PDB file of C-alpha atoms in Angstrom:
ATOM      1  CA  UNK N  96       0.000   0.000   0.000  1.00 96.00           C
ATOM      2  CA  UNK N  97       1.484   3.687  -0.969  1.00 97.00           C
ATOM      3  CA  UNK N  98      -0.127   6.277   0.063  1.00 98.00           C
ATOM      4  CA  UNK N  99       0.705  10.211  -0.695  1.00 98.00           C
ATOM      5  CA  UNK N 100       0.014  11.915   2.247  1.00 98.00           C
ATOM      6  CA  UNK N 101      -0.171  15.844   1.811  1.00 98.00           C
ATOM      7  CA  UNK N 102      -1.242  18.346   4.624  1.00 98.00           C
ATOM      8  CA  UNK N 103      -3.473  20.459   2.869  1.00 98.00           C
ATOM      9  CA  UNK N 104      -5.168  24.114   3.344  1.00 98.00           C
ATOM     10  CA  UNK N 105      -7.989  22.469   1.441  1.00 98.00           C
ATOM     11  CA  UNK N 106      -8.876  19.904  -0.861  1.00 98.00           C
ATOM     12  CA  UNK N 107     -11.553  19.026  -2.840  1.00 98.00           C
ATOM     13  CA  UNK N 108     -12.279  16.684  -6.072  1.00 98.00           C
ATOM     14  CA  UNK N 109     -14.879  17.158  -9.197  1.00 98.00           C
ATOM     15  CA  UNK N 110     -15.848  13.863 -11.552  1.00 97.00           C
ATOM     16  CA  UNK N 111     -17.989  14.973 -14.557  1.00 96.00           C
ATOM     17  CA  UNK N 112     -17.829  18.497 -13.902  1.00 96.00           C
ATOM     18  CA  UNK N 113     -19.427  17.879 -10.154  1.00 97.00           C
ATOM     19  CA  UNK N 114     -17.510  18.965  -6.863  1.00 98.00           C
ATOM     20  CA  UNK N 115     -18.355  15.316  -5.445  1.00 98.00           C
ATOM     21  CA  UNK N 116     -16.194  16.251  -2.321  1.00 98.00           C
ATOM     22  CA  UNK N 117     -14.033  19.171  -0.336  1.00 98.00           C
ATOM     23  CA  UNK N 118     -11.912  19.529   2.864  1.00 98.00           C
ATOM     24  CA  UNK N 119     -10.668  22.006   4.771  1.00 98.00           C
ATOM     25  CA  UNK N 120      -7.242  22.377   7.119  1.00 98.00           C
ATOM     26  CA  UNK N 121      -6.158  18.782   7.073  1.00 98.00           C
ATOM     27  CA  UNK N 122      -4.954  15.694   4.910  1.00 98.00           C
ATOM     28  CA  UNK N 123      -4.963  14.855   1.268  1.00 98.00           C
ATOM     29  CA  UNK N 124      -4.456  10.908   0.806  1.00 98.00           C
ATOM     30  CA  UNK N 125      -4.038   9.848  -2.632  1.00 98.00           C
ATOM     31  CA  UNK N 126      -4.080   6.095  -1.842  1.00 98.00           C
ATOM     32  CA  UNK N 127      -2.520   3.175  -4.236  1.00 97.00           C
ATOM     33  CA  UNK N 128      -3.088  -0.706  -3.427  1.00 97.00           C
ATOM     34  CA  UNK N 129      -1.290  -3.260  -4.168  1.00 96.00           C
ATOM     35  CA  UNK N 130      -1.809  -7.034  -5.913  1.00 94.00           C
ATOM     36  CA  UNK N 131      -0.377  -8.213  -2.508  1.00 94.00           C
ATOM     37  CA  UNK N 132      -1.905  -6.061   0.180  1.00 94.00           C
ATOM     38  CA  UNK N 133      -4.176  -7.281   3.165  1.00 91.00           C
ATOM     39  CA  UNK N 134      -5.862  -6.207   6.016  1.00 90.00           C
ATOM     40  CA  UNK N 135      -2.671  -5.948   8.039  1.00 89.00           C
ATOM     41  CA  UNK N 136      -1.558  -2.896   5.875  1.00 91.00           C
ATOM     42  CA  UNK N 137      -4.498  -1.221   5.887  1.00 94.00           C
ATOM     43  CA  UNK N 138      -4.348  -0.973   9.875  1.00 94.00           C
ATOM     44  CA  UNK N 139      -0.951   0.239   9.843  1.00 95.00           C
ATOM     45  CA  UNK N 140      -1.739   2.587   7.446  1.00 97.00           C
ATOM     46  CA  UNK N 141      -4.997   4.239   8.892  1.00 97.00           C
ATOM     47  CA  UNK N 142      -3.275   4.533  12.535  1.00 96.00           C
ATOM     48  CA  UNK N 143      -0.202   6.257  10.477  1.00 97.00           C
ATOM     49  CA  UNK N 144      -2.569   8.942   8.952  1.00 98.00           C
ATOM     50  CA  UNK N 145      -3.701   9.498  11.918  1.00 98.00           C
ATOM     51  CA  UNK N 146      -1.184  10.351  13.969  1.00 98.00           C
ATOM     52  CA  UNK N 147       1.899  11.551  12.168  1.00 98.00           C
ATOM     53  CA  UNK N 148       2.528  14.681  13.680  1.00 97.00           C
ATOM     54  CA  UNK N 149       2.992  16.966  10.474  1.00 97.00           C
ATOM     55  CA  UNK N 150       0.964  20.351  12.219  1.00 96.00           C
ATOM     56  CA  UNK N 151       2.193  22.735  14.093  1.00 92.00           C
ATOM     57  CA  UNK N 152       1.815  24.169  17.346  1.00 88.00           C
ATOM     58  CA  UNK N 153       1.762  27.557  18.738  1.00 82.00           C
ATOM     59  CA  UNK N 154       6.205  27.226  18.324  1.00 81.00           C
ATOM     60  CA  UNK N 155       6.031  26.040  15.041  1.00 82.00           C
ATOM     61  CA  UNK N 156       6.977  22.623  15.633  1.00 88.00           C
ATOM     62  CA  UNK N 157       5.307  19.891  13.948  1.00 93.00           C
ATOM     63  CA  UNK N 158       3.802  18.292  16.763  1.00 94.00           C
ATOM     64  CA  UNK N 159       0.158  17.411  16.038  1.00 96.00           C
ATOM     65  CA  UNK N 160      -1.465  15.228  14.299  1.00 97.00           C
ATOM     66  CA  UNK N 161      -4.865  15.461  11.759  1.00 98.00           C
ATOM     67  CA  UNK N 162      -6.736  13.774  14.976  1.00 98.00           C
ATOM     68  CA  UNK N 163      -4.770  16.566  17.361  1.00 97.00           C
ATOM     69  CA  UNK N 164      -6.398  19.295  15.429  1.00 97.00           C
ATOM     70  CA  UNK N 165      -9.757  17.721  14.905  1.00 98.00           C
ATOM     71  CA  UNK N 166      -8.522  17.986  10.998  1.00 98.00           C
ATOM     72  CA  UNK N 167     -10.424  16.716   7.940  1.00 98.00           C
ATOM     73  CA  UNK N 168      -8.952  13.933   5.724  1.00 98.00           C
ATOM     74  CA  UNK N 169      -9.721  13.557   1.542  1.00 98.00           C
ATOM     75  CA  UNK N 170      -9.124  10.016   0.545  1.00 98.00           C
ATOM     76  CA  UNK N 171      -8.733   9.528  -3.296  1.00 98.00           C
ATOM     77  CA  UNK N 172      -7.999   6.510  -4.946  1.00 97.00           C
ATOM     78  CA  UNK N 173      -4.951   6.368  -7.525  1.00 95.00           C
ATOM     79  CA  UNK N 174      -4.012   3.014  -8.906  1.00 94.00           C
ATOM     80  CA  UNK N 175      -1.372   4.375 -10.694  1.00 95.00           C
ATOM     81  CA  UNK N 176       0.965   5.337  -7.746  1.00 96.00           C
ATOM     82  CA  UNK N 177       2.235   1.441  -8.832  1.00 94.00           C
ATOM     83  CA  UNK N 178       3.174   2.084 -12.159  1.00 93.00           C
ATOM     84  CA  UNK N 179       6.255   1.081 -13.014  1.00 93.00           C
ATOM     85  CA  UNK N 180       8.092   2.852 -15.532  1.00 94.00           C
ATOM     86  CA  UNK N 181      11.275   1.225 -15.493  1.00 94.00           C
ATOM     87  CA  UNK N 182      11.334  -0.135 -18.876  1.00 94.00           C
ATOM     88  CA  UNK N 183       9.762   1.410 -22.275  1.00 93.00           C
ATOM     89  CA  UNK N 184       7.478   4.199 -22.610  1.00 94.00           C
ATOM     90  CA  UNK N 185       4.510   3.143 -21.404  1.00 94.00           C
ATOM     91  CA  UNK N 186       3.677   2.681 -17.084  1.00 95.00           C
ATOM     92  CA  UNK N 187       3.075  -0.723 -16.675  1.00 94.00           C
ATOM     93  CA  UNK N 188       0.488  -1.620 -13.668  1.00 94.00           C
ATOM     94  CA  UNK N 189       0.941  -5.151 -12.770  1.00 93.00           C
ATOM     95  CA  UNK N 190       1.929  -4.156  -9.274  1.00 94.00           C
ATOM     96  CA  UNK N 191      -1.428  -2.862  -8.857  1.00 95.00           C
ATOM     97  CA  UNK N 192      -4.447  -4.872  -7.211  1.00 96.00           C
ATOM     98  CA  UNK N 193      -7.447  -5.621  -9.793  1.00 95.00           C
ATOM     99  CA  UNK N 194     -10.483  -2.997  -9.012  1.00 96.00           C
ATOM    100  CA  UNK N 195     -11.999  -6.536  -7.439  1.00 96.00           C
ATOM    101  CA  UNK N 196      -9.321  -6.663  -5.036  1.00 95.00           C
ATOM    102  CA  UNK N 197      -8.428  -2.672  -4.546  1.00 96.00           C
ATOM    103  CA  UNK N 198     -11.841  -1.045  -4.078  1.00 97.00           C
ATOM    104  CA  UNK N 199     -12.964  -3.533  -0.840  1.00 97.00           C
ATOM    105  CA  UNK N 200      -9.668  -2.892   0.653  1.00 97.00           C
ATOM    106  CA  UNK N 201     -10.051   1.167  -0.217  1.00 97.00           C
ATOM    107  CA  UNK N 202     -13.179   0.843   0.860  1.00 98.00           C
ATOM    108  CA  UNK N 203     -12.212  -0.396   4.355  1.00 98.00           C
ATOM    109  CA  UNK N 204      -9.395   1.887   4.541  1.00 98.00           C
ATOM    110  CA  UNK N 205     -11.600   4.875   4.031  1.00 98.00           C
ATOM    111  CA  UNK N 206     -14.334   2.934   7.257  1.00 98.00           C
ATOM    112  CA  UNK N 207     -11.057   3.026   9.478  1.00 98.00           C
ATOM    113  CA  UNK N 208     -10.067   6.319   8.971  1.00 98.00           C
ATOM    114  CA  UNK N 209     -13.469   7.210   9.540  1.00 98.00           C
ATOM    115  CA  UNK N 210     -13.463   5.379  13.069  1.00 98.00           C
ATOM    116  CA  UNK N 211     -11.320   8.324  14.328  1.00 98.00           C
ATOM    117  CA  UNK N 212     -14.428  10.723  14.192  1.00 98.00           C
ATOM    118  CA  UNK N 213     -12.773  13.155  11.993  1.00 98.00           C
ATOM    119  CA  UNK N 214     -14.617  14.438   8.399  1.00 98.00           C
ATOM    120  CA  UNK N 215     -13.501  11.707   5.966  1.00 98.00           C
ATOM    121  CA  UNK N 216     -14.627  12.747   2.236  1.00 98.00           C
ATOM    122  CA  UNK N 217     -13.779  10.564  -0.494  1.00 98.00           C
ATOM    123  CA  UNK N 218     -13.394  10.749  -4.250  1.00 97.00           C
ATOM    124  CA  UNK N 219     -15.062   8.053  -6.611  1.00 97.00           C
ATOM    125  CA  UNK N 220     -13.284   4.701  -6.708  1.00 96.00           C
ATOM    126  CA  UNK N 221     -12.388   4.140 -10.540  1.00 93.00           C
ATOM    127  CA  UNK N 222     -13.795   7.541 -12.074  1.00 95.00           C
ATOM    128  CA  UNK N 223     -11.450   9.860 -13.880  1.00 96.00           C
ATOM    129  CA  UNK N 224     -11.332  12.877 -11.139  1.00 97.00           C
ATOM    130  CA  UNK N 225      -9.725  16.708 -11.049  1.00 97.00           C
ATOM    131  CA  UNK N 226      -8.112  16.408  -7.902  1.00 98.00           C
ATOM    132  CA  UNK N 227      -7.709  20.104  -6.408  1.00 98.00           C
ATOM    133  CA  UNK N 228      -4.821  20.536  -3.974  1.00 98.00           C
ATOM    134  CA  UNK N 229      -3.774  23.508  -1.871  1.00 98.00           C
ATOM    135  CA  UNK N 230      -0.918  21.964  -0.331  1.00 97.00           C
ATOM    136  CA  UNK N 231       0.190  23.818   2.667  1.00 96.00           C
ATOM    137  CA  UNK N 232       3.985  23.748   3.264  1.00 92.00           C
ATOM    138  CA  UNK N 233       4.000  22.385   1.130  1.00 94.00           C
ATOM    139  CA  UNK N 234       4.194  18.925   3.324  1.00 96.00           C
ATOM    140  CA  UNK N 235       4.281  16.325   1.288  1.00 97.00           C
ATOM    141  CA  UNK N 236       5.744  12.711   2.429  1.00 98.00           C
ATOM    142  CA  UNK N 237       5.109   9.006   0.594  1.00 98.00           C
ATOM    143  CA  UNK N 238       4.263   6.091   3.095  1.00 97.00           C
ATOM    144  CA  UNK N 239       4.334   2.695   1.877  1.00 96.00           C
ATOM    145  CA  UNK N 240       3.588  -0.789   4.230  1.00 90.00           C
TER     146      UNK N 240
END
């Protein structure tokens, strides 16, 4: 599992000309799944979000989390954070899972992160989106498990 986590001033995400979903101060996931991920990922994952401390505090030191700040989170789906463009000129995407396999385990992710309580908006699982980011930093980190 990668996931592109990006602290965010806001975020929102349109599919057919439709703002389907929009954040405020907190967390932009775009999230990629793997052929080979489980369950076990997805926990380590969701409690990562959650509390990597990438906000600051009144001295400007990056010691809160999305949860300390009662932050909202934008979860988007992006198969293509697997593609491997190693050889030729075209991505290849055999890393990533089938839409059968990815979109249960997004789906769960997404059920987790909502556990926490915070605002959890999500993009559409397989659409083409426009992904609007106003990263603030800008903060931007990959995590993979």
């Amino acid at each position: 599992m990668r996931v592109i986590i990006q602290r965010v001033k806001s975020s929102s995400v349109v599919v057919a000309g439709q703002e389907i979903a929009k954040i405020t101060q907190g967390l932009n996931l775009l999230v990629g799944i793997a052929a080979t991920d489980t369950e076990a990922e997805l926990d380590w994952m969701t409690r990562k979000c959650l509390e990597l401390r990438l906000f600051e505090d009144h001295d400007q030191s990056w010691s809160k989390s999305v949860s300390d700040i009662n932050g909202e989170i934008l979860v988007v789906s992006q198969f293509t954070l697997y593609g491997d463009c190693r050889k030729g000129r075209r991505p290849s995407f055999s890393n990533s899972a089938s839409p059968a396999i990815a979109e249960p385990l997004y789906n769960l992710f997404v059920d987790k992160l909502k556990q926490s309580g915070l605002k959890v908006a999500t993009g559409k699982f397989g659409a083409m989106m426009s992904v609007q980011i106003d990263n603030d930093g800008p903060v931007t980190l990959i995590l993979e498990k």
